Coordinates of C-alpha atoms in Angstrom, one line a residue:
M181 CA 105.0 107.6 103.4
K182 CA 102.4 110.3 103.1
K183 CA 102.2 112.9 105.9
I184 CA 98.4 113.5 107.1
T185 CA 97.9 117.6 107.8
I186 CA 96.0 117.9 110.6
F187 CA 94.5 121.6 110.9
L188 CA 93.4 122.9 114.3
L189 CA 90.5 124.4 115.2
A190 CA 90.4 127.1 118.4
F191 CA 87.0 127.7 118.8
A192 CA 84.2 127.6 121.2
V193 CA 81.3 125.4 119.6
M194 CA 78.0 126.7 119.2
F195 CA 75.9 124.1 119.4
S196 CA 72.1 126.4 119.8
I197 CA 72.4 126.6 115.8
F198 CA 70.6 122.2 115.5
C199 CA 67.9 123.9 118.3
T200 CA 65.1 124.2 115.3
T201 CA 61.9 123.7 114.9
N202 CA 63.0 120.7 112.5
K203 CA 64.2 118.3 115.4
A204 CA 66.0 115.2 113.9
S205 CA 63.8 112.5 114.1
A206 CA 66.3 109.5 115.4
A207 CA 63.6 107.3 117.8
D208 CA 65.6 107.4 121.0
D209 CA 65.9 109.7 124.0
V210 CA 68.6 111.7 122.6
T211 CA 66.7 113.3 119.9
G212 CA 66.2 117.0 120.3
S213 CA 69.2 117.6 123.4
Y214 CA 71.5 120.7 123.0
H215 CA 73.6 118.2 123.1
E216 CA 73.1 115.7 120.8
P217 CA 75.4 116.6 118.5
G218 CA 78.0 115.5 120.8
M219 CA 76.6 112.2 122.1
R220 CA 75.7 111.5 118.3
Y221 CA 79.6 111.5 118.1
L222 CA 80.1 109.5 120.7
M223 CA 77.5 106.6 119.6
E224 CA 79.4 107.3 116.1
K225 CA 83.3 106.6 117.4
G226 CA 81.6 103.2 119.3
A227 CA 82.2 105.2 122.9
Y228 CA 78.3 105.6 123.9
K229 CA 76.0 102.8 123.6
P230 CA 72.0 102.2 125.1
D231 CA 71.3 99.9 127.4
V232 CA 69.2 96.7 127.3
N233 CA 66.1 98.6 126.9
G234 CA 67.5 100.2 124.0
K235 CA 67.8 103.3 126.3
Y236 CA 70.6 106.0 125.8
N237 CA 70.2 107.3 129.6
P238 CA 71.2 110.5 129.2
Y239 CA 71.0 112.6 132.1
S240 CA 72.3 110.0 133.8
T241 CA 75.2 111.4 135.8
V242 CA 78.6 109.9 133.9
T243 CA 81.2 107.9 135.6
R244 CA 84.9 108.3 135.9
G245 CA 85.6 104.7 133.8
Q246 CA 82.5 106.0 131.4
F247 CA 84.5 109.3 131.1
A248 CA 87.6 107.6 130.6
S249 CA 86.1 105.1 128.3
F250 CA 85.0 108.0 125.9
I251 CA 88.4 110.0 126.1
S252 CA 89.9 106.4 125.1
K253 CA 87.7 105.4 122.1
A254 CA 87.5 109.7 120.9
L255 CA 90.9 109.2 120.4
N256 CA 91.3 105.2 119.0
L257 CA 94.4 105.0 121.9
P258 CA 96.0 101.9 121.3
T259 CA 95.8 98.6 123.7
N260 CA 97.7 98.8 126.8
T261 CA 98.4 95.7 128.7
N262 CA 100.8 96.4 131.2
K263 CA 98.5 99.6 133.6
S264 CA 96.0 98.5 135.6
F265 CA 94.5 99.4 139.0
T266 CA 93.1 97.4 141.8
D267 CA 89.5 98.3 141.7
V268 CA 88.9 97.8 137.5
S269 CA 88.7 93.8 137.4
T270 CA 89.0 92.5 134.5
K271 CA 85.4 91.9 133.6
H272 CA 84.6 95.8 134.2
T273 CA 82.0 97.2 131.3
Y274 CA 85.1 99.8 131.3
Y275 CA 88.6 97.5 131.4
Q276 CA 90.3 97.8 128.6
D277 CA 89.5 101.4 127.8
I278 CA 90.6 102.3 131.5
K279 CA 93.8 100.6 130.7
N280 CA 94.3 102.0 127.6
A281 CA 93.5 105.6 128.8
A282 CA 96.1 104.9 131.4
G283 CA 98.7 103.6 129.2
A284 CA 98.7 107.1 127.2
G285 CA 98.8 109.1 130.7
I286 CA 95.3 110.8 130.8
V287 CA 94.1 108.7 133.9
R288 CA 96.6 108.3 136.8
G289 CA 94.1 107.2 140.1
Y290 CA 94.8 107.1 143.3
E291 CA 97.5 106.4 145.5
D292 CA 96.5 103.9 146.9
G293 CA 96.5 102.1 143.1
T294 CA 92.8 102.5 142.6
F295 CA 91.0 104.5 140.2
K296 CA 87.3 104.5 141.5
P297 CA 85.6 103.5 138.0
D298 CA 82.2 103.7 139.4
E299 CA 82.6 107.0 141.0
F300 CA 80.7 109.8 139.4
I301 CA 83.7 112.0 138.3
T302 CA 84.0 115.9 139.1
R303 CA 84.0 118.2 137.2
T304 CA 87.8 119.4 138.5
H305 CA 88.9 115.5 137.1
M306 CA 87.2 115.9 134.3
A307 CA 89.4 118.8 132.6
V308 CA 92.3 117.2 134.1
M309 CA 91.8 114.2 132.1
L310 CA 90.8 116.1 129.2
N311 CA 94.4 118.2 129.5
N312 CA 96.0 115.5 130.3
A313 CA 94.7 113.9 126.5
L314 CA 95.9 117.3 124.8
I315 CA 99.0 116.3 126.3
H316 CA 98.7 113.1 124.7
L317 CA 97.6 114.9 121.1
K318 CA 100.5 117.0 121.6
K319 CA 98.5 120.2 121.8
D320 CA 99.1 121.2 125.0
K321 CA 100.4 124.4 126.3
V322 CA 101.2 126.7 128.9
S323 CA 97.9 128.5 129.6
S324 CA 97.9 132.0 130.9
Y325 CA 94.2 132.3 130.4
P326 CA 92.1 134.0 133.4
L327 CA 89.7 132.1 135.3
D328 CA 86.9 134.7 135.6
F329 CA 84.3 131.9 137.3
V330 CA 82.8 133.3 140.7
D331 CA 83.6 130.0 142.1
T332 CA 87.4 130.0 140.8
N333 CA 88.5 130.0 144.4
Q334 CA 87.0 126.4 145.3
I335 CA 89.3 125.5 142.2
F336 CA 92.4 123.5 143.6
V337 CA 95.4 125.7 142.5
E338 CA 97.0 122.8 140.7
Y339 CA 94.1 121.6 138.8
R340 CA 93.6 125.4 137.8
P341 CA 96.1 125.3 134.5
A342 CA 94.1 122.5 133.4
V343 CA 90.5 124.6 133.9
A344 CA 92.5 127.5 132.3
L345 CA 93.9 125.7 129.1
G346 CA 89.9 124.1 128.1
V347 CA 88.5 127.1 128.5
E348 CA 91.2 129.1 126.5
L349 CA 90.5 126.5 123.9
G350 CA 86.7 126.4 124.1
I351 CA 86.6 123.1 125.3
I352 CA 84.9 124.6 128.8
Q353 CA 82.4 127.0 128.8
G354 CA 80.5 127.0 132.0
T355 CA 77.4 127.6 133.5
P356 CA 75.6 131.2 133.1
V357 CA 73.4 132.5 135.9
G358 CA 72.5 135.5 135.3
N359 CA 75.7 137.6 134.7
V360 CA 77.9 135.6 135.8
K361 CA 79.5 132.4 135.6
Y362 CA 80.0 129.0 137.2
F363 CA 82.4 126.3 136.8
Y364 CA 81.2 124.5 140.1
P365 CA 83.9 121.9 140.4
S366 CA 83.0 119.7 142.4
K367 CA 79.5 118.8 141.6
N368 CA 79.2 116.0 138.7
T369 CA 77.8 115.7 134.8
P370 CA 75.4 114.2 133.0
I371 CA 76.8 111.9 129.9
S372 CA 74.8 114.5 127.5
Q373 CA 77.2 117.8 129.1
A374 CA 80.3 115.5 129.6
S375 CA 80.1 114.1 125.5
T376 CA 80.0 117.9 124.3
F377 CA 83.6 118.2 126.2
I378 CA 85.0 115.0 124.3
L379 CA 82.7 116.5 121.3
R380 CA 85.1 120.1 122.1
L381 CA 88.1 118.0 122.6
M382 CA 88.4 116.3 119.5
Q383 CA 87.0 119.4 116.9
Y384 CA 90.2 121.2 118.6
A385 CA 92.5 118.3 117.6
G386 CA 91.5 117.7 114.4
D387 CA 89.5 114.6 114.3
T388 CA 86.8 114.8 111.0
V389 CA 84.1 112.7 112.5
A390 CA 83.8 115.6 115.2
I391 CA 83.7 119.0 112.9
N392 CA 81.7 117.6 111.3
A393 CA 79.3 116.3 113.7
G394 CA 75.7 117.4 113.5
P395 CA 72.3 116.2 111.7
Y396 CA 72.3 115.9 107.9
K397 CA 70.6 118.5 106.1
L398 CA 68.9 118.8 102.4
K399 CA 70.6 122.1 100.7
E400 CA 70.6 123.2 96.9
I401 CA 73.0 124.1 94.6
S402 CA 71.9 127.8 93.5
G403 CA 74.0 130.7 91.9
G404 CA 77.3 128.8 93.1
K405 CA 76.3 128.5 97.3
L406 CA 74.4 126.2 99.4
I407 CA 70.6 127.1 100.3
D408 CA 68.8 125.8 102.8
S409 CA 66.1 123.4 101.5
G410 CA 64.5 122.6 105.5
K411 CA 64.7 118.3 106.0
V412 CA 66.8 118.3 108.9
S413 CA 67.3 114.9 110.7
Y414 CA 69.9 112.7 112.2
D415 CA 67.8 110.2 109.9
F416 CA 70.0 110.0 106.3
E417 CA 67.4 108.2 104.6
E418 CA 64.7 110.7 105.6
V419 CA 66.4 113.3 104.8
L420 CA 67.3 111.7 101.4
S421 CA 63.6 111.2 100.6
A422 CA 62.8 114.4 100.8
K423 CA 65.1 115.2 97.5
T424 CA 63.6 115.9 94.9
K425 CA 65.8 117.6 92.7
N426 CA 68.6 117.0 90.9
T427 CA 70.4 120.1 92.2
Q428 CA 70.2 119.2 95.7
V429 CA 72.8 117.3 98.2
I430 CA 72.7 116.5 101.7
V431 CA 75.2 118.1 103.9
Q432 CA 76.2 117.1 107.8
G433 CA 78.0 119.9 109.8
D434 CA 78.4 123.3 110.7
H435 CA 81.0 123.1 107.9
D436 CA 78.9 121.8 105.2
K437 CA 80.4 118.5 104.3
I438 CA 78.4 117.0 101.4
V439 CA 77.8 113.5 102.1
Y440 CA 75.3 113.0 99.7
M441 CA 75.1 114.2 95.8
H442 CA 73.0 112.8 92.9
P443 CA 74.9 110.3 91.1
G444 CA 76.5 111.7 88.1
T445 CA 76.7 115.0 88.6
G446 CA 79.9 115.1 90.5
Y447 CA 83.4 113.4 91.6
V448 CA 84.8 112.8 94.9
F449 CA 88.8 113.9 95.5
S450 CA 90.4 111.5 97.9
D451 CA 91.6 114.2 101.3
V452 CA 94.5 111.5 102.6
Y453 CA 95.5 108.3 102.1
T454 CA 92.2 105.9 102.0
T455 CA 92.1 102.7 101.8
F456 CA 88.3 101.8 100.1
Y457 CA 87.4 97.9 100.1
S458 CA 86.9 97.2 95.9
Q459 CA 83.7 95.0 95.5
T460 CA 85.4 94.4 91.7
I461 CA 88.2 92.4 93.0
S462 CA 86.8 91.6 96.2
D463 CA 90.3 93.1 98.0
S464 CA 91.0 96.1 99.8
I465 CA 92.4 99.4 97.7
G466 CA 94.5 101.9 98.4
T467 CA 94.6 105.5 96.8
S468 CA 96.9 108.3 98.1
A469 CA 95.5 111.7 99.2
G470 CA 94.8 114.2 95.7
T471 CA 92.9 111.8 94.0
D472 CA 90.1 112.0 91.9
M473 CA 87.8 110.0 91.3
Q474 CA 84.2 109.1 89.9
Y475 CA 81.4 109.5 92.5
L476 CA 78.8 106.6 92.8
G477 CA 76.6 107.3 94.9
A478 CA 76.4 107.5 98.9
D479 CA 74.4 106.1 102.2
G480 CA 75.2 108.8 104.6
K481 CA 78.4 106.5 106.3
T482 CA 80.0 105.8 103.2
V483 CA 80.6 106.4 99.3
K484 CA 80.4 104.4 96.5
V485 CA 83.7 105.4 93.4
D486 CA 84.4 104.2 90.9
L487 CA 88.7 104.3 90.8
A488 CA 90.0 103.5 87.5
G489 CA 87.0 100.3 87.1
Q490 CA 87.2 99.8 90.8
V491 CA 84.5 100.1 92.3
G492 CA 84.4 100.1 95.8
S493 CA 83.2 102.3 98.8
A494 CA 85.3 104.2 101.3
N495 CA 84.9 106.0 104.5
K496 CA 83.3 109.0 104.1
Y497 CA 85.8 111.5 106.0
N498 CA 88.3 110.9 104.0
L499 CA 87.0 112.4 100.8
T500 CA 85.3 115.6 99.8
L501 CA 82.0 115.1 97.3
I502 CA 82.7 118.3 94.7
P503 CA 79.3 119.1 92.2
F504 CA 80.6 119.9 89.1
S505 CA 78.4 123.1 89.4
L506 CA 81.1 124.0 92.1
S507 CA 83.7 122.6 90.9
K508 CA 86.9 124.3 89.8
G509 CA 88.6 122.5 87.9
R510 CA 89.4 118.4 87.6
S511 CA 92.5 117.1 86.6
Y512 CA 93.3 116.5 82.5
Y513 CA 95.0 115.3 79.4
M514 CA 96.3 117.0 76.9
N515 CA 98.1 116.5 73.6
V516 CA 102.2 119.0 74.1
N517 CA 104.3 118.7 71.2
G518 CA 102.5 115.4 70.4
E519 CA 103.0 113.9 73.9
I520 CA 100.6 112.7 76.4
T521 CA 100.4 115.4 79.1
H522 CA 98.8 114.7 82.3
F523 CA 97.5 118.3 84.2
L524 CA 96.7 116.8 87.6
V525 CA 94.7 120.0 89.6
N526 CA 93.6 120.0 93.5
K527 CA 90.2 121.2 94.5
N528 CA 91.0 124.8 94.4
G529 CA 91.8 124.5 90.4
T530 CA 95.2 124.5 91.0
V531 CA 97.3 122.5 88.5
T532 CA 99.4 120.6 90.8
A533 CA 101.5 118.6 88.5
N534 CA 102.2 117.3 85.4
Y535 CA 104.2 114.6 83.8
F536 CA 104.3 113.2 80.0
Y537 CA 104.5 109.5 79.7
G538 CA 104.2 108.2 75.9
K539 CA 103.2 109.9 72.4
A540 CA 100.1 111.2 72.2
P541 CA 97.1 109.0 70.6
A542 CA 95.9 110.4 67.4
E543 CA 92.2 110.8 68.4
M544 CA 93.6 113.7 70.7
K545 CA 94.2 117.0 69.5
T546 CA 96.6 119.8 70.0
G547 CA 95.6 122.3 72.4
I548 CA 92.2 120.7 73.3
K549 CA 91.9 119.3 77.4
Y550 CA 90.6 115.8 77.4
Y551 CA 89.6 113.9 80.7
S552 CA 89.5 110.4 82.2
W553 CA 88.8 108.7 85.0
N554 CA 90.7 105.5 84.7
G555 CA 93.7 106.6 81.8
I556 CA 92.5 104.5 79.0
N557 CA 88.6 105.8 77.9
F558 CA 88.9 109.5 77.4
T559 CA 86.4 112.6 76.2
G560 CA 86.9 115.7 75.4
D561 CA 85.9 118.3 71.8
G562 CA 82.9 116.2 71.6
S563 CA 84.4 113.0 71.3
S564 CA 85.0 109.6 72.9
F565 CA 88.2 107.4 72.7
T566 CA 90.4 104.3 74.1
Y567 CA 94.1 104.6 74.0
Y568 CA 96.7 102.2 75.7
N569 CA 99.6 103.0 76.4
Y570 CA 101.9 100.3 74.9
Y571 CA 105.2 101.2 77.6
Q572 CA 102.5 101.4 80.2
F573 CA 100.9 97.6 79.5
L574 CA 104.0 95.2 78.4
P575 CA 104.5 92.9 80.3
V576 CA 107.4 92.5 82.4
H577 CA 108.3 89.2 80.7
S578 CA 109.2 91.2 77.2
K579 CA 113.1 91.8 76.5
T580 CA 114.5 95.0 75.6
Q581 CA 116.1 95.3 72.8
Y582 CA 119.2 97.8 74.6
T583 CA 122.6 96.7 75.2
A584 CA 123.9 97.0 78.4
E585 CA 126.2 99.8 77.9
E586 CA 123.2 101.5 75.6
L587 CA 121.3 101.0 79.1
N588 CA 124.6 102.9 80.1
K589 CA 124.8 105.6 78.0
Y590 CA 121.1 106.4 78.6
I591 CA 121.6 106.4 82.4
D592 CA 124.9 108.9 81.6
Y593 CA 122.7 111.1 79.9
V594 CA 119.6 111.2 82.1
L595 CA 122.7 111.7 85.4
S596 CA 124.3 114.7 83.7
T597 CA 121.8 117.3 83.7
R598 CA 121.1 116.6 87.7
T599 CA 122.3 117.9 90.3
N600 CA 125.1 115.3 92.3
G601 CA 124.5 112.9 89.3
A602 CA 127.6 111.3 89.8
N603 CA 126.9 110.4 92.9
S604 CA 123.6 108.2 92.1
K605 CA 123.3 104.4 92.4
L606 CA 122.3 103.8 89.0
K607 CA 125.7 104.3 87.7
N608 CA 127.1 101.6 85.6
L609 CA 123.9 99.3 86.5
G610 CA 123.3 98.0 82.4
P611 CA 125.5 94.9 83.1
V612 CA 123.6 94.2 86.3
L613 CA 120.5 94.7 84.9
K614 CA 120.6 92.1 81.8
K615 CA 122.2 89.6 83.7
I616 CA 119.1 89.7 85.4
E617 CA 117.0 89.8 82.7
A618 CA 118.2 86.9 80.9
E619 CA 118.1 85.5 84.7
S620 CA 114.7 86.4 85.7
N621 CA 113.0 86.9 82.1
V622 CA 112.0 90.5 83.1
N623 CA 112.5 93.4 80.8
A624 CA 115.8 95.2 82.2
L625 CA 114.7 98.5 80.9
M626 CA 111.0 98.2 82.9
I627 CA 113.2 97.7 85.7
L628 CA 115.5 100.7 85.3
S629 CA 112.7 102.5 84.8
L630 CA 110.9 101.8 87.7
A631 CA 113.9 102.4 89.8
M632 CA 114.3 106.2 88.0
H633 CA 110.7 106.5 89.1
E634 CA 110.7 105.5 93.1
S635 CA 114.1 106.6 93.7
A636 CA 114.7 109.7 92.0
Y637 CA 117.1 108.4 89.3
G638 CA 119.4 106.9 92.3
L639 CA 119.8 109.9 94.6
S640 CA 116.7 109.7 97.2
D641 CA 117.8 108.7 100.8
N642 CA 116.6 105.6 100.4
A643 CA 118.8 104.7 97.3
L644 CA 121.8 106.7 98.7
K645 CA 121.8 104.8 102.4
L646 CA 120.2 101.6 101.7
N647 CA 120.3 100.8 98.7
N648 CA 116.9 100.7 97.8
L649 CA 116.2 101.9 94.4
F650 CA 112.4 100.7 95.1
G651 CA 110.7 101.8 97.9
L652 CA 110.7 98.8 99.5
Y653 CA 109.3 98.6 102.9
V654 CA 108.3 102.2 102.9
Y655 CA 105.1 102.8 103.2
D656 CA 102.5 105.5 103.7
T657 CA 102.7 104.7 107.4
G658 CA 106.4 104.2 107.5
S659 CA 109.3 103.0 106.8
L660 CA 111.3 99.7 107.8
N661 CA 114.5 101.7 106.9
K662 CA 115.7 97.6 105.2
N663 CA 119.2 98.4 104.2
F664 CA 120.9 96.2 101.0
T665 CA 124.3 94.7 100.5
S666 CA 124.4 95.7 97.3
I667 CA 121.9 97.5 94.2
E668 CA 122.1 93.7 92.7
A669 CA 120.7 92.8 96.1
N670 CA 118.4 95.2 96.0
I671 CA 116.7 94.5 92.5
K672 CA 116.9 90.4 93.1
E673 CA 114.7 91.6 96.4
L674 CA 112.1 93.7 94.5
L675 CA 111.9 90.5 92.0
N676 CA 111.6 87.5 94.6
A677 CA 110.0 89.1 97.4
F678 CA 107.5 90.9 95.5
W679 CA 107.2 90.2 91.0
L680 CA 108.2 86.5 91.0
K681 CA 106.4 86.1 93.9
N682 CA 103.2 88.2 95.0
Y683 CA 102.4 90.0 91.3
I684 CA 104.3 88.2 88.1
P685 CA 102.4 84.6 88.6
A686 CA 98.6 84.2 87.3
N687 CA 96.6 83.9 90.8
A688 CA 99.3 84.6 92.8
T689 CA 98.1 87.1 95.7
Y690 CA 98.3 90.3 94.0
A691 CA 98.5 89.4 90.5
H692 CA 96.4 92.2 88.7
G693 CA 99.0 91.6 85.5
S694 CA 102.4 91.8 84.9
V695 CA 102.7 95.6 83.7
F696 CA 103.1 98.6 85.9
G697 CA 99.4 99.9 84.2
T698 CA 96.3 101.3 86.3
K699 CA 94.6 101.1 89.5
R700 CA 92.6 98.4 87.2
I701 CA 94.6 96.2 86.2
G702 CA 98.5 95.0 86.6
F703 CA 101.3 96.1 89.4
N704 CA 99.5 99.3 90.5
V705 CA 96.5 97.9 91.9
K706 CA 98.4 96.7 95.4
Y707 CA 102.2 98.3 94.8
A708 CA 101.3 101.7 94.7
S709 CA 99.5 104.3 96.6
D710 CA 99.4 106.3 93.0
P711 CA 97.0 106.1 91.5
Y712 CA 99.4 107.1 88.1
W713 CA 102.2 105.3 89.6
G714 CA 102.1 102.9 86.2
A715 CA 101.8 105.9 83.6
K716 CA 104.6 107.5 85.4
A717 CA 107.2 104.2 85.6
A718 CA 105.9 103.8 81.9
G719 CA 106.9 107.4 81.3
H720 CA 110.5 106.6 81.9
Y721 CA 111.0 103.7 79.9
Y722 CA 108.5 105.6 76.8
R723 CA 112.0 108.4 77.3
A724 CA 114.5 106.4 77.2
D725 CA 113.3 104.3 73.9
K726 CA 112.7 108.0 72.6
Y727 CA 116.6 108.9 73.2
L728 CA 117.6 105.5 72.5
G729 CA 116.1 105.4 68.6
F730 CA 112.3 103.6 69.7
K731 CA 114.2 100.1 68.9
D732 CA 111.8 98.3 71.3
A733 CA 108.4 100.5 70.2
N734 CA 110.0 99.6 66.2
N735 CA 110.7 96.4 67.4
A736 CA 106.9 96.0 69.4
Y737 CA 105.4 92.9 70.8
K738 CA 101.9 92.6 70.3
V739 CA 99.7 92.7 73.6
G740 CA 96.4 91.2 74.3
I741 CA 94.4 91.4 77.8
T742 CA 91.6 88.9 78.8
N743 CA 88.5 89.6 78.6
T744 CA 87.0 87.0 81.3
G745 CA 87.7 85.1 84.6
G746 CA 88.3 82.0 84.9
L747 CA 90.1 81.9 81.4
N748 CA 92.6 78.2 80.8
V749 CA 95.9 78.7 79.5
R750 CA 96.6 75.6 78.0
V751 CA 100.1 73.8 77.0
A752 CA 98.6 73.2 73.8
P753 CA 96.3 74.5 71.0
S754 CA 92.8 72.9 71.7
N755 CA 90.2 72.3 74.8
L756 CA 90.7 68.1 74.0
N757 CA 92.7 66.2 76.7
T758 CA 95.0 69.0 77.2
G759 CA 96.9 70.0 80.2
L760 CA 96.7 73.5 82.0
I761 CA 99.3 75.4 82.6
Y762 CA 96.7 77.9 85.0
Q763 CA 93.5 79.6 85.1
Y764 CA 93.4 83.0 85.3
K765 CA 90.6 83.2 88.1
R766 CA 90.6 87.1 87.2
T767 CA 89.8 89.1 84.2
L768 CA 92.2 91.5 82.2
M769 CA 94.9 89.9 82.9
P770 CA 97.4 91.9 79.8
V771 CA 100.1 88.8 78.1
I772 CA 102.3 88.5 75.2
I773 CA 100.7 87.3 72.3
T774 CA 103.3 85.4 69.5
D775 CA 101.4 84.0 67.2
T776 CA 98.3 82.7 65.9
V777 CA 97.6 78.9 65.6
N778 CA 95.1 76.8 64.3
Q779 CA 94.0 79.8 61.5
N780 CA 91.8 77.8 59.7
E781 CA 89.2 77.1 62.3
A782 CA 86.6 78.8 63.7
L783 CA 87.8 79.5 66.8
P784 CA 92.2 80.4 65.9
W785 CA 94.6 80.7 69.7
Y786 CA 97.4 82.8 70.3
K787 CA 100.7 81.6 71.5
V788 CA 101.0 83.6 74.6
V789 CA 103.8 84.0 76.9
P790 CA 102.0 82.9 80.2
D791 CA 102.9 84.8 83.6
S792 CA 104.5 81.7 84.7
L793 CA 108.4 80.9 85.9
T794 CA 108.3 77.8 84.3
V795 CA 106.6 77.2 81.1
K796 CA 107.4 79.3 78.7
T797 CA 104.8 79.3 76.3
G798 CA 100.7 78.4 76.6
Y799 CA 97.8 79.0 74.4
I800 CA 94.7 80.9 75.0
R801 CA 91.3 80.7 72.6
S802 CA 91.1 83.9 70.6
D803 CA 87.5 85.1 71.1
L804 CA 89.1 85.3 75.2
I805 CA 91.6 87.9 74.3
N806 CA 91.0 91.3 72.7
V807 CA 94.5 92.4 71.5
L808 CA 95.3 96.1 72.5
N809 CA 95.8 98.5 69.5
T810 CA 98.8 100.2 72.1
T811 CA 100.4 103.4 70.4
K812 CA 103.6 104.0 71.4

């Protein structure tokens, strides 16, 4: 399970920096206001919408229901169906938001069961709602901050701690009059000021949209820094139209978050677990925090990227755009002792991890850094080449050359090098693996490799406590903690509920090729958010084969990959009157080639092992498959 760290920002937000002579030019009645950042923030959160005439009316007095709605939308509160008030009907504009806020304990209403949603909210009650929001966020504390407002004595005693905390955190600042400040506890507030309270609350909470609230600004990269280029506007397209150089970028917010740079001048780094919609396969793709990917462009709201061949768009707030000229280093590959080793580098240029997963290709020289967005196409030292790791692109319908005893030998060797290895759930697993290989036509060593990767060699909590070797039902957002009666039952669940159901059959829900693969090809597309999961799992297979004498490499399967969508896999090597086993809807589907037939014809056919649970032999026309020159 991935954990997202929220950084607390305890500071008084200064909005006056946006009051420049180069005002934002959005054509509405919010433009140019001191409180414009807060109102734009609420707009982006879907909390603040114009009336039928297209007016936002920022100086209208905010109501209790409206302020509750602002908080509900800003916090993305879950839908509540239990809490209700006698005077908030289902037809009220803010009905559901008020219920959500009540369910979260942010609003409580009056003793008579009413909420009075259409009454103007006092500044004291705003402070209480903000304080309750902090409690909901688990970011509250007992404040001893002294209130120095001239009218502090007019604040009810029981509400003073809420006001004091708001002041301490910079959410509430009061109104200066000469050399003193007033809170005006019983006064009402316009929508514009209320939006600033919400913005400051969410900035303190670490909300990335709030932290980067503000207009777009054009800046230029010079001397390793971002220098103002003059143009400032809430209209992204207007700022983009002012761009004249490839060295110029567009930023947003006080922290100079880059939201646009010229294509080809930088790359993208995911800050958190990120889901983006892939245009390539018309599906959502998840990738873990710390992933670097190729930058293709941006529109001010989303960033277009290429993740290992998956072209799609993701939320700009989940990503960091890094110009090459400001980069401190990115992930790279090297030939280390004849083996390809991947070094993972964070945004600060620090190597955070490395792993090796196969023999290095002949083109990869020692001592040279090579770069690749997809683990297939590499550049470095002025050259470029293509590399397919055998273990990473070997279909599961293959069979390992190793016996149950040999698999146990490798398991024992690996466990002997690990603390508490004797407790591993992998012990004596060889016979079970070979039995399942024979029954399900799935490579036993691929299953073992995945188990080693997902379960820390059978020693993870999920393995030891739940007999779960494969992270089944464990997601980036949590775990179902499903307990399996045995390891064999767990393996069969992997096959029957996942691989043989959704991943292996040719056009199953998550079928992108029955190989470990990458984020573009194979199980890795949908099975794991780690974009290097396929390479890491393949590395376990490689190390097992290396230890046991490279029997699988020396008896390697011939692997091909389809080069077009809508490809027919037939029961006989002919287009004429021969039935289909299935048609591949997608392209880039790896298959095992067992023979070449009709070699005297202009277009010979390949005999293949199809991605089918029932048919064992199929035929594909040779021009529709590229034979992979795998490194093994």
